[in-house]
Amino acid sequence: ALLKGGVSVMNKRPMLLDCDTGVDGAVAILLTKYLNTLELIAVTTVAGNVEVEHTTRNTLQVLELAGMEHIPVYRGAEKPLLCEAVTAHHVHGQNGLNDMTLPKPKREPEAMPAWDAIYKYAKQYEGELTVVAIGPLTNLALAIVKYKELPNLLKRIVIMGGAAVGGNVTPCAEFNVYADPEAADMVFTCGAPVYMCGLDVTMRAYLTAEELDEIASLDNKQAVFTRDVMQGILKFYRTYKLGGVAFHDPVTVLYADDESYFQTDLAGVRVETKGKLTRGKTVTDLYSDKQMEHNAFVVTNVDRDVFKKRVFEILAKYGE
Ligand code: RIB
């Protein structure tokens, strides 16, 4: 059991979610309610898919939809460390939730900024906290710069980002890393154990239009919301011939909860920040004879059937 001030507070390990809540980030939040090994204790927001005002509002709204309005939310960076912000409105809609309207949030985010909150919880749960970061890594980078001891306090950092092969914003860069490559490289080199759920695994964690409709037939508010909020990105993914839509952020949360149905490889990972064509690429030695310093773990595969089963299991719990 986890002790806080000597009193056991939970038999799961604490998780802080750092997110740029768009449509798949919203589903990831819903899944955090019923994980097997992790307990969500705080959420920090960052600009990414859409502006930080929207990602913060979306986060507050989805936590209320999930019945988790007691989880504190801390607003974070409104732009990357050094470069101009990029957004993905064409994928997530103007408001980031496929332009669906959820009730106005009942509360505001906490006054403390995200980077201070990450440190606060890392101290409080020294050695136990998992940070799951499913957006650009600006908040984590700022926390690492401000609090040198942070990497030694964290149990691990699990990110949705990067790609050992390929890219989705350029031929060789994935959106979250491309949005703030300097921040991403700081995270990969900070010294904490970093687990990279890049496109290599997240594109294999897709659901088809039919499977999304099956989710809706679980017939509870959260499951129907999941099907509805993913309709815009599902159409966008038709151009990929994937046969469905990748659940990038949700599968990253499920990986952090239980890695038994995934393939994880120790590797070197650094981020290109200078390349004209390659800026934002996560450079790894996974498929190279030239080895790098092995500073991270790259997740390269998932059993899609188990992934699908876990999504259904969790969303069904909202109706129980
Ligand atoms: O490249 C996939 C990532 O970009 C996911 O986090 C998704 O939310 C999009 O923002």
Short mmCIF file of C-alpha atoms and ligand atoms in Angstrom, two decimals:
data_model
loop_
_atom_site.label_atom_id
_atom_site.label_comp_id
_atom_site.label_asym_id
_atom_site.label_seq_id
_atom_site.Cartn_x
_atom_site.Cartn_y
_atom_site.Cartn_z
CA ALA A 1 0.00 0.00 0.00
CA LEU A 2 1.18 3.53 -0.68
CA LEU A 3 1.97 5.58 2.42
CA LYS A 4 1.42 9.31 2.80
CA GLY A 5 2.50 10.53 6.21
CA GLY A 6 2.65 6.89 7.34
CA VAL A 7 -1.01 6.23 6.51
CA SER A 8 -1.79 3.88 3.63
CA VAL A 9 -3.96 5.83 1.21
CA MET A 10 -4.27 3.55 -1.81
CA ASN A 11 -3.19 0.13 -2.98
CA LYS A 12 -2.53 1.54 -6.44
CA ARG A 13 0.42 3.71 -7.42
CA PRO A 14 -0.16 7.44 -8.03
CA MET A 15 -0.33 8.81 -11.57
CA LEU A 16 -0.24 12.42 -12.76
CA LEU A 17 -1.61 12.95 -16.27
CA ASP A 18 -0.15 15.79 -18.36
CA CYS A 19 -2.36 16.42 -21.37
CA ASP A 20 -3.36 18.65 -24.28
CA THR A 21 -6.90 17.34 -24.11
CA GLY A 22 -8.25 16.81 -27.55
CA VAL A 23 -10.52 14.00 -28.64
CA ASP A 24 -8.28 11.04 -27.83
CA GLY A 25 -6.93 12.76 -24.73
CA ALA A 26 -10.53 12.99 -23.54
CA VAL A 27 -10.96 9.22 -23.91
CA ALA A 28 -7.65 8.70 -22.11
CA ILE A 29 -9.02 10.69 -19.16
CA LEU A 30 -12.16 8.52 -19.07
CA LEU A 31 -10.00 5.37 -18.94
CA THR A 32 -8.01 6.61 -15.92
CA LYS A 33 -10.99 6.08 -13.62
CA TYR A 34 -10.85 2.28 -13.64
CA LEU A 35 -7.19 1.26 -14.04
CA ASN A 36 -5.75 -1.81 -12.32
CA THR A 37 -2.48 -0.51 -10.91
CA LEU A 38 -2.63 3.29 -11.13
CA GLU A 39 -4.67 5.95 -9.33
CA LEU A 40 -5.07 9.36 -10.99
CA ILE A 41 -4.18 12.04 -8.41
CA ALA A 42 -3.78 15.18 -10.56
CA VAL A 43 -3.99 16.49 -14.12
CA THR A 44 -1.81 19.18 -15.70
CA THR A 45 -2.71 20.81 -19.01
CA VAL A 46 -0.59 22.13 -21.86
CA ALA A 47 -1.11 23.77 -25.24
CA GLY A 48 -0.95 21.28 -28.09
CA ASN A 49 -3.85 19.98 -30.13
CA VAL A 50 -5.61 23.25 -29.35
CA GLU A 51 -4.83 26.31 -27.20
CA VAL A 52 -4.27 25.82 -23.46
CA GLU A 53 -7.56 27.62 -22.63
CA HIS A 54 -9.38 24.90 -24.57
CA THR A 55 -7.26 21.97 -23.34
CA THR A 56 -7.81 23.12 -19.76
CA ARG A 57 -11.55 23.62 -20.20
CA ASN A 58 -11.82 20.26 -22.02
CA THR A 59 -9.97 18.57 -19.15
CA LEU A 60 -12.29 20.05 -16.50
CA GLN A 61 -15.36 19.07 -18.53
CA VAL A 62 -14.25 15.49 -19.21
CA LEU A 63 -13.27 14.95 -15.55
CA GLU A 64 -16.82 16.01 -14.64
CA LEU A 65 -18.26 13.68 -17.29
CA ALA A 66 -16.19 10.93 -15.67
CA GLY A 67 -17.42 11.78 -12.17
CA MET A 68 -13.84 12.76 -11.24
CA GLU A 69 -14.41 16.45 -10.55
CA HIS A 70 -12.44 15.99 -7.28
CA ILE A 71 -9.18 15.54 -9.21
CA PRO A 72 -7.20 18.81 -9.18
CA VAL A 73 -6.34 20.40 -12.53
CA TYR A 74 -3.31 22.66 -13.04
CA ARG A 75 -3.01 24.81 -16.11
CA GLY A 76 0.38 24.84 -17.88
CA ALA A 77 2.33 26.21 -20.79
CA GLU A 78 0.53 28.16 -23.46
CA LYS A 79 3.36 27.74 -25.97
CA PRO A 80 6.47 25.60 -26.56
CA LEU A 81 9.81 26.47 -24.96
CA LEU A 82 11.44 28.11 -27.96
CA CYS A 83 9.36 27.74 -31.13
CA GLU A 84 5.95 28.96 -32.23
CA ALA A 85 2.96 26.80 -31.26
CA VAL A 86 1.45 24.38 -33.77
CA THR A 87 -2.10 23.11 -33.34
CA ALA A 88 -4.26 20.31 -34.77
CA HIS A 89 -7.71 21.93 -35.05
CA HIS A 90 -8.24 20.10 -38.34
CA VAL A 91 -8.16 16.84 -36.41
CA HIS A 92 -9.69 17.77 -33.06
CA GLY A 93 -12.09 20.57 -34.08
CA GLN A 94 -12.10 24.20 -32.98
CA ASN A 95 -12.66 23.44 -29.28
CA GLY A 96 -10.64 20.22 -29.25
CA LEU A 97 -13.64 17.99 -28.51
CA ASN A 98 -14.83 17.49 -32.07
CA ASP A 99 -16.82 20.70 -31.45
CA MET A 100 -19.16 18.84 -29.12
CA THR A 101 -20.62 20.90 -26.28
CA LEU A 102 -20.22 19.66 -22.71
CA PRO A 103 -21.67 21.46 -19.67
CA LYS A 104 -19.70 24.55 -18.58
CA PRO A 105 -17.12 23.41 -15.99
CA LYS A 106 -18.31 23.84 -12.37
CA ARG A 107 -14.82 24.84 -11.24
CA GLU A 108 -11.60 26.59 -12.27
CA PRO A 109 -8.12 25.06 -12.41
CA GLU A 110 -5.96 25.40 -9.28
CA ALA A 111 -3.89 28.59 -8.94
CA MET A 112 -0.55 26.70 -8.99
CA PRO A 113 0.97 26.34 -12.48
CA ALA A 114 1.44 22.87 -13.95
CA TRP A 115 5.25 22.75 -13.63
CA ASP A 116 5.07 23.48 -9.89
CA ALA A 117 2.31 20.90 -9.46
CA ILE A 118 4.42 18.20 -11.12
CA TYR A 119 7.18 18.89 -8.57
CA LYS A 120 4.70 19.10 -5.66
CA TYR A 121 3.35 15.61 -6.35
CA ALA A 122 6.78 14.17 -7.16
CA LYS A 123 7.91 15.29 -3.67
CA GLN A 124 4.70 14.13 -1.99
CA TYR A 125 4.94 10.66 -3.53
CA GLU A 126 8.73 10.48 -3.62
CA GLY A 127 9.87 7.58 -5.80
CA GLU A 128 6.30 6.42 -6.50
CA LEU A 129 4.82 8.88 -9.01
CA THR A 130 4.27 7.95 -12.64
CA VAL A 131 3.86 10.94 -14.94
CA VAL A 132 1.90 10.01 -18.06
CA ALA A 133 2.43 12.81 -20.60
CA ILE A 134 0.20 12.60 -23.67
CA GLY A 135 0.82 16.03 -25.21
CA PRO A 136 3.82 18.24 -25.97
CA LEU A 137 6.38 17.94 -23.16
CA THR A 138 6.70 21.65 -22.36
CA ASN A 139 5.41 21.41 -18.76
CA LEU A 140 7.74 18.54 -17.88
CA ALA A 141 10.72 20.37 -19.40
CA LEU A 142 9.92 23.52 -17.43
CA ALA A 143 9.61 21.47 -14.22
CA ILE A 144 12.97 19.79 -14.92
CA VAL A 145 14.68 23.17 -15.47
CA LYS A 146 13.16 24.68 -12.34
CA TYR A 147 13.62 21.64 -10.04
CA LYS A 148 16.92 19.88 -10.74
CA GLU A 149 16.08 17.00 -8.40
CA LEU A 150 12.77 16.20 -10.15
CA PRO A 151 14.06 13.31 -12.33
CA ASN A 152 15.36 11.55 -9.21
CA LEU A 153 11.99 11.86 -7.48
CA LEU A 154 9.88 10.30 -10.26
CA LYS A 155 9.26 6.56 -10.60
CA ARG A 156 8.92 6.91 -14.36
CA ILE A 157 7.72 9.09 -17.23
CA VAL A 158 5.47 7.44 -19.84
CA ILE A 159 4.91 9.56 -22.93
CA MET A 160 2.68 9.42 -25.97
CA GLY A 161 5.07 10.83 -28.51
CA GLY A 162 7.70 10.21 -31.13
CA ALA A 163 8.15 7.39 -33.60
CA ALA A 164 11.11 5.10 -34.16
CA VAL A 165 9.87 4.91 -37.75
CA GLY A 166 7.71 7.43 -39.62
CA GLY A 167 5.77 10.46 -38.54
CA ASN A 168 2.36 12.12 -38.78
CA VAL A 169 3.13 15.84 -38.92
CA THR A 170 6.12 15.37 -41.24
CA PRO A 171 7.36 12.12 -42.75
CA CYS A 172 9.63 11.70 -39.74
CA ALA A 173 8.09 13.57 -36.79
CA GLU A 174 5.11 12.82 -34.56
CA PHE A 175 2.92 15.75 -33.42
CA ASN A 176 3.67 15.89 -29.66
CA VAL A 177 7.44 15.81 -30.15
CA TYR A 178 7.31 18.05 -33.24
CA ALA A 179 5.30 20.63 -31.27
CA ASP A 180 8.18 21.08 -28.78
CA PRO A 181 11.29 19.14 -29.79
CA GLU A 182 13.59 20.97 -27.34
CA ALA A 183 11.30 20.00 -24.46
CA ALA A 184 11.14 16.40 -25.65
CA ASP A 185 14.93 16.06 -25.84
CA MET A 186 15.21 17.45 -22.30
CA VAL A 187 12.79 14.81 -21.06
CA PHE A 188 14.63 11.97 -22.81
CA THR A 189 17.94 13.11 -21.29
CA CYS A 190 16.71 14.08 -17.81
CA GLY A 191 17.74 10.80 -16.12
CA ALA A 192 14.29 9.55 -15.08
CA PRO A 193 13.15 6.24 -16.66
CA VAL A 194 11.31 7.30 -19.84
CA TYR A 195 8.94 5.01 -21.74
CA MET A 196 8.06 6.14 -25.28
CA CYS A 197 4.69 5.10 -26.68
CA GLY A 198 5.23 6.42 -30.18
CA LEU A 199 3.39 5.88 -33.44
CA ASP A 200 5.11 2.47 -33.68
CA VAL A 201 2.69 1.14 -31.08
CA THR A 202 -0.17 3.68 -31.07
CA MET A 203 -1.02 3.20 -34.75
CA ARG A 204 -1.49 -0.52 -33.97
CA ALA A 205 -3.95 0.40 -31.20
CA TYR A 206 -6.75 1.39 -33.55
CA LEU A 207 -10.49 0.80 -33.40
CA THR A 208 -12.76 0.58 -36.43
CA ALA A 209 -15.95 2.56 -37.01
CA GLU A 210 -17.91 -0.59 -36.16
CA GLU A 211 -15.98 -1.08 -32.90
CA LEU A 212 -16.69 2.55 -31.98
CA ASP A 213 -20.42 1.85 -32.52
CA GLU A 214 -20.07 -1.29 -30.36
CA ILE A 215 -18.64 0.99 -27.64
CA ALA A 216 -21.68 3.25 -27.91
CA SER A 217 -23.94 0.23 -27.48
CA LEU A 218 -22.47 -0.22 -23.98
CA ASP A 219 -25.18 2.38 -23.48
CA ASN A 220 -23.79 4.71 -20.86
CA LYS A 221 -23.00 8.43 -21.19
CA GLN A 222 -19.24 8.02 -21.22
CA ALA A 223 -19.24 5.23 -23.82
CA VAL A 224 -21.58 7.16 -26.13
CA PHE A 225 -19.40 10.26 -25.68
CA THR A 226 -16.35 8.17 -26.68
CA ARG A 227 -17.96 7.09 -29.94
CA ASP A 228 -19.21 10.61 -30.70
CA VAL A 229 -16.05 12.53 -29.84
CA MET A 230 -13.93 10.25 -32.05
CA GLN A 231 -16.05 10.67 -35.21
CA GLY A 232 -14.09 13.64 -36.56
CA ILE A 233 -10.66 12.03 -36.16
CA LEU A 234 -12.10 8.76 -37.54
CA LYS A 235 -12.92 10.57 -40.79
CA PHE A 236 -9.46 12.17 -40.82
CA TYR A 237 -7.88 8.70 -40.43
CA ARG A 238 -9.66 7.45 -43.57
CA THR A 239 -6.73 9.01 -45.45
CA TYR A 240 -4.35 6.64 -43.61
CA LYS A 241 -5.94 3.35 -44.80
CA LEU A 242 -5.46 2.08 -41.23
CA GLY A 243 -8.96 0.59 -41.18
CA GLY A 244 -9.83 2.65 -38.14
CA VAL A 245 -8.64 5.41 -35.82
CA ALA A 246 -5.55 5.21 -33.61
CA PHE A 247 -6.20 5.58 -29.88
CA HIS A 248 -2.83 7.26 -29.27
CA ASP A 249 -3.46 8.72 -25.82
CA PRO A 250 -5.74 5.99 -24.43
CA VAL A 251 -3.31 3.17 -25.28
CA THR A 252 -0.50 5.11 -23.58
CA VAL A 253 -2.51 5.26 -20.34
CA LEU A 254 -3.28 1.53 -20.64
CA TYR A 255 0.42 0.81 -21.22
CA ALA A 256 1.35 2.72 -18.05
CA ASP A 257 -1.24 0.64 -16.19
CA ASP A 258 -0.17 -2.79 -17.47
CA GLU A 259 2.65 -3.37 -19.96
CA SER A 260 2.13 -7.15 -20.14
CA TYR A 261 0.47 -7.14 -23.57
CA PHE A 262 2.98 -4.78 -25.14
CA GLN A 263 6.51 -5.11 -26.54
CA THR A 264 9.02 -2.81 -24.85
CA ASP A 265 12.66 -2.45 -25.93
CA LEU A 266 15.54 -0.63 -24.22
CA ALA A 267 17.05 1.85 -26.67
CA GLY A 268 18.75 5.16 -27.19
CA VAL A 269 16.35 8.01 -28.00
CA ARG A 270 17.32 11.61 -28.79
CA VAL A 271 15.33 14.34 -30.55
CA GLU A 272 16.49 16.22 -33.63
CA THR A 273 16.01 19.96 -33.06
CA LYS A 274 18.05 21.44 -35.94
CA GLY A 275 17.18 19.43 -39.05
CA LYS A 276 15.41 21.25 -41.89
CA LEU A 277 13.53 18.08 -42.89
CA THR A 278 13.97 16.13 -39.66
CA ARG A 279 13.15 18.57 -36.82
CA GLY A 280 11.11 16.73 -34.18
CA LYS A 281 12.31 13.27 -35.19
CA THR A 282 12.97 10.85 -32.32
CA VAL A 283 16.27 9.32 -33.39
CA THR A 284 16.67 5.80 -31.99
CA ASP A 285 19.22 3.01 -32.43
CA LEU A 286 16.50 0.35 -32.38
CA TYR A 287 17.08 -0.52 -36.04
CA SER A 288 20.67 0.63 -36.32
CA ASP A 289 24.02 -1.08 -35.89
CA LYS A 290 25.39 2.14 -34.47
CA GLN A 291 24.39 2.00 -30.80
CA MET A 292 23.58 5.08 -28.71
CA GLU A 293 23.52 5.49 -24.95
CA HIS A 294 20.44 3.50 -23.89
CA ASN A 295 18.45 6.19 -22.08
CA ALA A 296 14.85 5.12 -22.68
CA PHE A 297 12.39 2.32 -23.42
CA VAL A 298 10.56 2.25 -26.76
CA VAL A 299 7.19 0.49 -26.96
CA THR A 300 6.93 -1.15 -30.37
CA ASN A 301 3.92 -3.47 -30.32
CA VAL A 302 0.61 -4.21 -28.62
CA ASP A 303 -1.88 -7.09 -28.67
CA ARG A 304 -4.77 -5.19 -30.24
CA ASP A 305 -7.36 -7.68 -29.02
CA VAL A 306 -6.29 -7.18 -25.41
CA PHE A 307 -6.15 -3.40 -25.92
CA LYS A 308 -9.72 -3.46 -27.31
CA LYS A 309 -10.91 -5.67 -24.44
CA ARG A 310 -9.46 -3.29 -21.86
CA VAL A 311 -11.13 -0.26 -23.47
CA PHE A 312 -14.51 -2.04 -23.45
CA GLU A 313 -14.04 -3.36 -19.91
CA ILE A 314 -13.30 0.09 -18.52
CA LEU A 315 -16.01 1.96 -20.41
CA ALA A 316 -18.55 -0.69 -19.40
CA LYS A 317 -17.76 0.05 -15.73
CA TYR A 318 -19.33 3.51 -16.14
CA GLY A 319 -22.67 1.80 -16.60
CA GLU A 320 -22.36 -0.43 -13.55
O1 RIB B 1 0.48 12.22 -32.74
C1 RIB B 1 -0.55 11.79 -31.87
C2 RIB B 1 -0.72 12.77 -30.77
O2 RIB B 1 -1.11 13.99 -31.37
C3 RIB B 1 -1.82 12.39 -29.77
O3 RIB B 1 -1.46 12.84 -28.50
C4 RIB B 1 -3.04 13.13 -30.29
O4 RIB B 1 -3.81 13.69 -29.22
C5 RIB B 1 -2.47 14.24 -31.13
O5 RIB B 1 -2.43 15.39 -30.38
#
